[in-house]
Amino acid sequence: MIKWPYLPQDLGLEIVKSKGAYLYTKEGFKILDAAGGAVVNNIGYGREEVAEVIKASAIKNTYVLPPFLTPEREELMDELREHWLPTHLTRIHLSSGGSEANESAVKMAIQYQASRGKSEKNIILTRSLSYHGTTLNMSGISGHAARKRGMESYLPSAKTIETPYPLRCPLGSFHPGAKDYYLDNLKAVISQYGAENIAALLMEPVNGSSGGAIYPPEGYWKEAQEILISNDILLIADEVMTGFGRTGFKFSCDDYGIKPDIMVAGKGMASGYAAISGTYSTDEIAESIMNAGYLVMFHTFAALPLSCAASSSVLKILRKEKLCEKVAPLGNNLKQKLVSKLGQHPLVAEIRGKGLLIGIEIVKDKEKLISFDEQERITDKIVSKGLEEGVFLYPGGTGEYRDIICLGPPYIIGDKEIDLMVDTLGKVLNHIQVKYN
Ligand SMILES: Cc1ncc(COP(=O)(O)O)c(C=O)c1O
């Protein structure tokens, strides 16, 4: 008997083909992938030119130990430095996924502090609502209750600041004092642990699926970074979901005008054509670690030539077809339609986000912002019903703020796909309203 995945879940579909923004099942159903997988695919599925590049590289340079240079690695570094990375982030460390890349970022931050004679500066602050990956350390330090279950006794504990959450700010929804409230919390947490003990803050500039595209109050990140700088604490930006154009900016730190000391990207870096991620840092950090004689160890499959070739090819397609430039207008159109058709829906607490990363928070009581009971598994029901209607909607939430739907389609969608997403979500929410509320 086939048991897939390890713990079989409700979705139970066999996808036999993916093309453009659509998935095709064994039974012949066509499903719009409104999430680009796990908000991974930016350029659309089934691009032969990327496959050709992968094939050529697999034949020419099957496996090369990560520290050696290869033409594929060189081409990717050039592409990243010339066209994508902020100019101060010149050093590139490659791995195979977001969790690994975040682990590398944390290791670099701690090694950097040690290399300056500050080995006691080893706390990594994270945020109360966040997701940074599935390794033990990332599971421990992320603010994602559901993904820690059954391991709590073993995991490192998270030392967190509050995730700015305008809708659910303790002062009141969208309170004018929200920015200062959350900045005060950052300052208080720094004094609680002592700046002399803190290496870095690891944060998603915009929450991914844990919170569903939560943006902080205007001006928060700029001031937060000033506070970090004045306390000699590094800023690590986890742009695994937001990088490479997802929110309408190359990286969403650009949206706030902040300069992370270390930045992490994954997912869209090769649009799912290969498993590759990057940890990008300054010369100063890399040189300090190197001069101290420390090692930033590589993973065996890091920077596989075929993955680097796939990534370069994907990033060049994004540029050639000006796909990132399409994200903001597409996102505005999608959000406007969602707000006009579903903004008043009794189950919709908020429709938020920018570009093609949109979160929809679903509640039982809109007035009081009361969520459905966790046992009702409303997000799962929404996703299943969406699939029945022909659209894959991405489930979000952490177990605490559990009913969140994310939309993160490829950048190649058009009006037809936007209408299909909005209409399907409307149908699904009406179904939930009638059946479960
Ligand atoms: C913001 C963020 N960081 C890290 C990760 C972990 O990446 P991966 O699943 O590739 O290890 C994810 C995955 O969803 C993510 O959204």
Coordinates of C-alpha atoms and ligand atoms in Angstrom, one line a residue:
M1 CA 0.0 0.0 0.0
I2 CA 1.4 3.4 -0.9
K3 CA 1.6 5.7 2.1
W4 CA 2.7 9.2 0.9
P5 CA 3.7 11.5 2.5
Y6 CA 5.3 10.0 5.7
L7 CA 2.1 10.9 7.6
P8 CA -0.6 10.9 4.9
Q9 CA -2.7 14.1 4.9
D10 CA -6.0 15.1 3.5
L11 CA -4.9 16.5 0.1
G12 CA -4.4 13.1 -1.4
L13 CA -3.8 14.2 -5.0
E14 CA -1.4 12.8 -7.6
I15 CA 0.0 15.6 -9.8
V16 CA 1.2 14.2 -13.0
K17 CA 2.1 17.5 -14.8
S18 CA 2.6 21.2 -14.1
K19 CA 2.6 23.9 -16.7
G20 CA 2.5 27.6 -16.4
A21 CA 0.4 28.4 -13.3
Y22 CA -1.5 25.1 -13.4
L23 CA -1.2 21.6 -11.9
Y24 CA -2.8 18.5 -13.6
T25 CA -3.9 15.5 -11.6
K26 CA -3.9 11.8 -12.6
E27 CA -7.7 12.0 -13.0
G28 CA -7.3 14.8 -15.4
F29 CA -8.3 17.8 -13.2
K30 CA -6.7 21.1 -13.9
I31 CA -5.9 23.1 -10.7
L32 CA -4.7 26.7 -10.6
D33 CA -1.7 26.8 -8.3
A34 CA -2.5 30.1 -6.4
A35 CA 0.5 29.4 -4.2
G36 CA 3.3 28.6 -6.7
G37 CA 3.8 25.4 -4.6
A38 CA 5.0 26.7 -1.3
V39 CA 5.3 30.3 -2.7
V40 CA 8.3 29.0 -4.7
N41 CA 7.5 29.3 -8.3
N42 CA 7.9 32.7 -9.8
I43 CA 8.4 32.1 -13.6
G44 CA 5.7 29.4 -14.1
Y45 CA 6.2 25.6 -14.5
G46 CA 7.5 23.6 -17.3
R47 CA 10.0 26.0 -18.9
E48 CA 12.1 23.9 -21.3
E49 CA 14.9 26.4 -21.5
V50 CA 15.6 25.9 -17.8
A51 CA 15.4 22.1 -18.2
E52 CA 17.9 22.3 -21.0
V53 CA 20.4 24.2 -18.9
I54 CA 20.0 21.7 -16.1
K55 CA 20.5 18.8 -18.4
A56 CA 23.6 20.4 -19.9
S57 CA 25.1 21.1 -16.5
A58 CA 24.3 17.6 -15.2
I59 CA 26.2 16.1 -18.1
K60 CA 29.2 18.5 -18.1
N61 CA 29.7 19.0 -14.3
T62 CA 27.7 16.4 -12.5
Y63 CA 29.1 16.9 -9.0
V64 CA 31.8 19.2 -7.9
L65 CA 32.9 19.7 -4.2
P66 CA 31.4 23.1 -3.1
P67 CA 34.7 24.9 -2.4
F68 CA 35.8 24.6 -6.0
L69 CA 34.7 27.2 -8.5
T70 CA 32.8 26.1 -11.6
P71 CA 31.5 28.1 -14.5
E72 CA 27.9 27.5 -13.2
R73 CA 28.8 28.9 -9.8
E74 CA 30.7 31.8 -11.3
E75 CA 27.8 32.7 -13.6
L76 CA 25.3 32.6 -10.7
M77 CA 27.5 34.8 -8.5
D78 CA 27.8 37.4 -11.3
E79 CA 24.1 37.3 -11.9
L80 CA 23.3 37.8 -8.2
R81 CA 25.9 40.5 -7.7
E82 CA 25.2 42.5 -10.9
H83 CA 21.4 42.3 -10.9
W84 CA 19.9 41.3 -7.6
L85 CA 21.8 41.7 -4.3
P86 CA 22.0 44.9 -2.4
T87 CA 25.5 46.3 -3.1
H88 CA 26.7 45.9 0.5
L89 CA 26.1 42.1 0.5
T90 CA 29.0 40.9 -1.5
R91 CA 29.6 37.4 0.0
I92 CA 27.6 34.5 -1.1
H93 CA 27.2 31.1 0.7
L94 CA 25.0 28.6 -1.0
S95 CA 22.9 25.8 0.4
S96 CA 19.9 23.7 -0.7
G97 CA 16.9 25.2 1.2
G98 CA 15.7 28.0 3.4
S99 CA 16.3 26.1 6.7
E100 CA 19.9 25.4 5.9
A101 CA 20.5 28.9 4.7
N102 CA 19.1 30.3 7.9
E103 CA 21.2 27.9 10.0
S104 CA 24.3 29.3 8.1
A105 CA 23.2 32.8 8.8
V106 CA 22.9 32.2 12.5
K107 CA 26.3 30.4 12.5
M108 CA 27.9 33.3 10.7
A109 CA 26.4 35.8 13.2
I110 CA 27.7 33.9 16.2
Q111 CA 31.1 33.2 14.6
Y112 CA 31.4 36.9 13.6
Q113 CA 30.8 38.0 17.2
A114 CA 33.3 35.4 18.5
S115 CA 35.8 36.6 15.9
R116 CA 35.6 40.1 17.4
G117 CA 36.3 38.6 20.8
K118 CA 32.6 38.7 21.8
S119 CA 31.8 35.0 22.2
E120 CA 29.3 35.9 24.9
K121 CA 27.2 37.7 22.3
N122 CA 25.5 34.5 21.2
I123 CA 21.7 35.0 21.6
I124 CA 19.7 35.0 18.4
L125 CA 16.5 37.0 18.9
T126 CA 13.5 35.9 16.8
R127 CA 9.9 37.1 16.6
S128 CA 6.8 35.7 18.4
L129 CA 5.1 34.9 15.2
S130 CA 7.6 33.6 12.6
Y131 CA 8.9 30.7 10.6
H132 CA 12.5 30.1 9.7
G133 CA 12.7 26.4 8.9
T134 CA 12.4 22.9 10.0
T135 CA 15.8 21.9 11.4
L136 CA 15.9 21.5 15.1
N137 CA 17.4 24.9 15.8
M138 CA 15.1 26.7 13.4
S139 CA 12.0 24.8 14.7
G140 CA 13.1 25.9 18.2
I141 CA 13.8 29.5 17.6
S142 CA 10.8 30.1 15.2
G143 CA 7.6 31.4 16.5
H144 CA 5.5 28.6 15.1
A145 CA 3.8 26.5 17.8
A146 CA 2.3 23.9 15.5
R147 CA 5.7 22.9 14.1
K148 CA 7.2 22.3 17.5
R149 CA 4.7 19.9 18.8
G150 CA 6.0 16.7 20.3
M151 CA 9.6 18.1 20.4
E152 CA 9.2 20.9 22.9
S153 CA 11.2 19.0 25.5
Y154 CA 14.2 18.9 23.2
L155 CA 14.1 22.1 21.2
P156 CA 16.2 25.2 22.0
S157 CA 13.8 27.9 23.4
A158 CA 13.0 31.0 21.4
K159 CA 13.9 34.4 22.8
T160 CA 11.5 36.6 21.1
I161 CA 10.3 40.1 20.4
E162 CA 6.7 40.7 19.6
T163 CA 5.9 40.5 15.9
P164 CA 4.3 43.8 15.0
Y165 CA 0.7 42.8 14.1
P166 CA -1.4 45.9 13.4
L167 CA -4.7 44.0 13.3
R168 CA -4.1 42.4 16.7
C169 CA -2.1 45.1 18.4
P170 CA -2.7 44.9 22.2
L171 CA -3.5 48.6 22.1
G172 CA -6.3 48.0 19.7
S173 CA -6.6 47.2 15.9
F174 CA -4.5 49.6 13.8
H175 CA -3.8 51.7 16.8
P176 CA -1.8 54.9 16.1
G177 CA 0.6 54.0 18.9
A178 CA 1.3 50.6 17.5
K179 CA 4.8 51.4 16.1
D180 CA 6.0 52.8 19.4
Y181 CA 4.5 49.9 21.3
Y182 CA 6.4 47.4 19.2
L183 CA 9.6 49.4 19.2
D184 CA 9.4 49.7 23.0
N185 CA 9.0 45.9 23.2
L186 CA 12.2 45.5 21.1
K187 CA 14.1 47.8 23.5
A188 CA 12.7 46.0 26.5
V189 CA 13.7 42.6 25.2
I190 CA 17.2 43.9 24.5
S191 CA 17.6 45.1 28.0
Q192 CA 16.1 41.9 29.4
Y193 CA 18.8 39.8 27.8
G194 CA 21.5 42.5 27.7
A195 CA 22.8 43.8 24.4
E196 CA 26.2 42.4 25.3
N197 CA 24.7 38.9 25.1
I198 CA 22.8 39.3 21.8
A199 CA 24.4 38.4 18.4
A200 CA 21.5 39.2 16.0
L201 CA 17.8 39.5 15.4
L202 CA 16.6 37.0 12.8
M203 CA 13.4 38.3 11.2
E204 CA 11.1 38.0 8.1
P205 CA 10.6 41.5 6.8
V206 CA 7.1 40.5 6.0
N207 CA 5.7 37.3 7.6
G208 CA 5.3 34.4 5.3
S209 CA 2.7 31.7 5.9
S210 CA 3.1 31.8 9.7
G211 CA 1.2 35.1 9.8
G212 CA 0.1 35.6 6.2
A213 CA 1.8 38.7 4.8
I214 CA 1.8 40.7 8.0
Y215 CA 3.4 44.2 7.6
P216 CA 4.5 46.2 10.6
P217 CA 3.3 49.7 11.2
E218 CA 4.9 52.3 8.8
G219 CA 8.4 53.2 9.7
Y220 CA 8.9 50.3 12.2
W221 CA 11.8 48.5 10.5
K222 CA 13.8 51.7 9.9
E223 CA 13.7 52.6 13.6
A224 CA 14.1 49.0 14.7
Q225 CA 17.3 48.8 12.7
E226 CA 18.6 52.0 14.3
I227 CA 18.0 50.4 17.7
L228 CA 19.8 47.3 16.7
I229 CA 22.8 49.3 15.4
S230 CA 23.0 51.4 18.5
N231 CA 23.1 48.1 20.5
D232 CA 25.7 46.4 18.3
I233 CA 23.3 43.7 17.2
L234 CA 23.2 42.3 13.7
L235 CA 20.1 42.2 11.5
I236 CA 19.5 38.9 9.7
A237 CA 16.7 39.2 7.1
D238 CA 15.0 36.0 6.2
E239 CA 13.8 36.7 2.7
V240 CA 13.3 33.0 1.8
M241 CA 9.7 33.7 0.8
T242 CA 9.9 37.4 0.0
G243 CA 13.1 37.4 -2.1
F244 CA 13.4 37.8 -5.9
G245 CA 10.5 40.1 -6.5
R246 CA 7.6 38.5 -4.5
T247 CA 6.4 41.7 -2.9
G248 CA 7.1 44.0 -5.8
F249 CA 10.7 44.7 -4.7
K250 CA 13.8 42.7 -5.4
F251 CA 13.9 42.0 -1.7
S252 CA 11.4 43.3 0.7
C253 CA 14.0 45.0 2.9
D254 CA 14.3 47.5 -0.1
D255 CA 10.7 48.4 0.6
Y256 CA 11.6 49.7 4.1
G257 CA 15.0 51.1 3.1
I258 CA 16.8 48.9 5.6
K259 CA 20.2 47.2 5.1
P260 CA 20.4 43.8 6.7
D261 CA 23.9 42.6 7.8
I262 CA 23.1 39.1 6.6
M263 CA 20.3 38.2 4.2
V264 CA 18.8 34.8 3.4
A265 CA 16.9 33.7 0.2
G266 CA 15.7 30.4 -1.1
K267 CA 12.4 29.4 -2.8
G268 CA 12.2 31.7 -5.8
M269 CA 15.9 31.7 -6.3
A270 CA 15.4 28.8 -8.8
S271 CA 11.6 28.9 -8.8
G272 CA 11.5 25.2 -7.8
Y273 CA 13.5 24.0 -10.8
A274 CA 16.3 23.1 -8.4
A275 CA 17.0 23.1 -4.6
I276 CA 19.1 26.1 -3.9
S277 CA 19.3 28.9 -1.3
G278 CA 21.7 31.6 -0.4
T279 CA 23.1 33.4 2.7
Y280 CA 24.5 36.7 1.7
S281 CA 26.7 38.8 4.0
T282 CA 29.1 41.8 4.0
D283 CA 32.9 41.6 3.4
E284 CA 33.4 42.7 7.0
I285 CA 31.5 39.7 8.4
A286 CA 33.1 37.1 6.1
E287 CA 36.7 38.5 6.6
S288 CA 36.4 38.7 10.3
I289 CA 35.3 35.0 10.5
M290 CA 38.1 34.0 8.0
N291 CA 40.8 36.0 9.9
A292 CA 39.8 34.2 13.1
G293 CA 40.4 30.9 11.3
Y294 CA 36.8 29.6 11.7
L295 CA 35.1 27.4 9.2
V296 CA 31.6 28.0 7.7
M297 CA 31.1 24.4 6.7
F298 CA 29.3 23.5 3.5
H299 CA 26.7 20.9 2.9
T300 CA 27.7 18.1 0.5
F301 CA 25.0 19.1 -2.0
A302 CA 25.4 22.8 -1.7
A303 CA 25.9 24.8 -4.9
L304 CA 25.4 21.8 -7.2
P305 CA 26.4 23.0 -10.6
L306 CA 23.0 22.0 -12.0
S307 CA 21.2 24.0 -9.2
C308 CA 23.4 27.1 -9.9
A309 CA 22.7 26.8 -13.6
A310 CA 19.0 26.5 -13.0
S311 CA 19.0 29.5 -10.7
S312 CA 21.0 31.7 -13.2
S313 CA 18.6 30.7 -15.9
V314 CA 15.5 31.5 -13.8
L315 CA 16.9 34.8 -12.7
K316 CA 17.7 35.8 -16.3
I317 CA 14.2 34.9 -17.3
L318 CA 12.8 37.1 -14.6
R319 CA 14.9 40.0 -16.0
K320 CA 14.4 39.2 -19.7
E321 CA 10.6 39.0 -19.4
K322 CA 10.5 41.9 -16.8
L323 CA 8.4 39.6 -14.6
C324 CA 9.3 41.4 -11.3
E325 CA 8.0 44.6 -12.8
K326 CA 4.6 42.9 -13.2
V327 CA 4.3 41.9 -9.6
A328 CA 3.1 45.2 -8.2
P329 CA 0.4 45.9 -10.7
L330 CA -0.8 42.3 -10.6
G331 CA -0.8 42.3 -6.9
N332 CA -2.7 45.6 -6.8
N333 CA -5.3 44.2 -9.1
L334 CA -5.7 41.0 -7.1
K335 CA -5.9 42.8 -3.8
Q336 CA -8.4 45.4 -5.0
K337 CA -10.7 42.6 -6.3
L338 CA -10.3 40.6 -3.1
V339 CA -11.1 43.7 -1.0
S340 CA -14.1 44.7 -3.1
K341 CA -15.6 41.2 -3.3
L342 CA -14.6 39.7 0.1
G343 CA -13.6 42.6 2.3
Q344 CA -17.0 42.7 3.9
H345 CA -17.4 38.9 4.2
P346 CA -18.3 38.0 7.8
L347 CA -15.4 35.5 8.0
V348 CA -12.7 37.8 6.7
A349 CA -10.8 39.7 9.3
E350 CA -8.2 41.3 7.0
I351 CA -6.9 41.1 3.5
R352 CA -3.2 42.2 3.6
G353 CA 0.0 42.1 1.8
K354 CA 1.7 43.6 -1.2
G355 CA 2.6 42.3 -4.7
L356 CA 2.0 38.6 -5.0
L357 CA 2.1 37.7 -1.4
I358 CA -1.4 38.2 0.0
G359 CA -2.7 36.9 3.3
I360 CA -6.4 36.5 4.2
E361 CA -7.1 36.1 7.9
I362 CA -10.3 34.1 8.5
V363 CA -12.2 34.4 11.8
K364 CA -15.4 33.1 13.4
D365 CA -16.3 36.6 14.8
K366 CA -15.2 39.5 12.7
E367 CA -16.2 42.1 15.2
K368 CA -14.2 40.6 18.1
L369 CA -11.5 38.9 16.0
I370 CA -12.3 35.5 17.5
S371 CA -10.8 32.6 15.6
F372 CA -12.4 29.3 15.0
D373 CA -11.5 26.5 17.4
E374 CA -8.4 24.7 16.3
Q375 CA -10.2 21.4 16.3
E376 CA -12.5 22.7 13.5
R377 CA -9.5 22.8 11.2
I378 CA -11.1 25.5 9.1
T379 CA -7.9 26.2 7.1
D380 CA -7.7 22.6 6.0
K381 CA -11.4 22.7 5.1
I382 CA -10.8 25.8 3.0
V383 CA -7.9 24.2 1.2
S384 CA -9.8 21.0 0.5
K385 CA -12.8 22.9 -0.8
G386 CA -10.6 25.1 -2.9
L387 CA -9.0 22.1 -4.5
E388 CA -12.5 20.7 -5.3
E389 CA -13.2 24.0 -7.0
G390 CA -9.9 23.8 -8.9
V391 CA -7.7 26.2 -7.0
F392 CA -4.8 25.4 -4.6
L393 CA -4.9 28.0 -1.8
Y394 CA -1.9 28.0 0.6
P395 CA -2.6 27.2 4.2
G396 CA -1.0 29.4 6.8
G397 CA -1.1 30.1 10.6
T398 CA 0.9 28.8 13.5
G399 CA -1.7 26.9 15.6
E400 CA -2.3 30.2 17.5
Y401 CA -3.5 32.4 14.7
R402 CA -4.5 29.4 12.7
D403 CA -6.9 30.3 9.9
I404 CA -4.8 32.1 7.3
I405 CA -4.9 31.6 3.6
C406 CA -1.9 32.8 1.5
L407 CA -1.9 33.6 -2.1
G408 CA 1.5 33.5 -3.8
P409 CA 1.0 32.6 -7.5
P410 CA 3.7 32.7 -10.2
Y411 CA 4.3 36.1 -11.7
I412 CA 3.0 35.0 -15.1
I413 CA -0.7 35.0 -14.1
G414 CA -3.2 37.2 -15.9
D415 CA -6.8 38.5 -15.3
K416 CA -8.3 35.1 -15.8
E417 CA -6.3 33.6 -13.0
I418 CA -6.9 36.6 -10.7
D419 CA -10.7 36.3 -11.2
L420 CA -10.5 32.5 -10.7
M421 CA -8.7 33.0 -7.4
V422 CA -11.1 35.7 -6.1
D423 CA -14.3 33.9 -7.2
T424 CA -13.1 30.5 -5.8
L425 CA -12.2 32.0 -2.5
G426 CA -15.6 33.7 -2.3
K427 CA -17.4 30.4 -3.1
V428 CA -15.2 28.5 -0.5
L429 CA -15.8 31.1 2.2
N430 CA -19.6 31.1 1.6
H431 CA -19.5 27.3 1.9
I432 CA -17.6 27.5 5.2
Q433 CA -20.0 30.2 6.5
V434 CA -23.0 28.1 5.7
K435 CA -21.6 24.8 6.9
Y436 CA -19.5 25.7 10.0
N437 CA -20.4 29.1 11.4
Ligands
LIG1 C1 10.4 32.7 5.6 C2 10.8 31.3 5.5 N1 12.0 30.9 6.0 C3 12.5 29.7 6.0 C4 11.8 28.7 5.4 C5 12.3 27.3 5.3 O1 12.7 27.0 4.1 P1 12.8 25.5 3.6 O2 11.5 24.8 3.7 O3 13.3 25.6 2.1 O4 13.9 24.8 4.4 C6 10.5 29.0 4.9 C7 9.7 27.9 4.3 O5 8.5 28.1 4.1 C8 10.0 30.3 4.9 O6 8.8 30.7 4.4

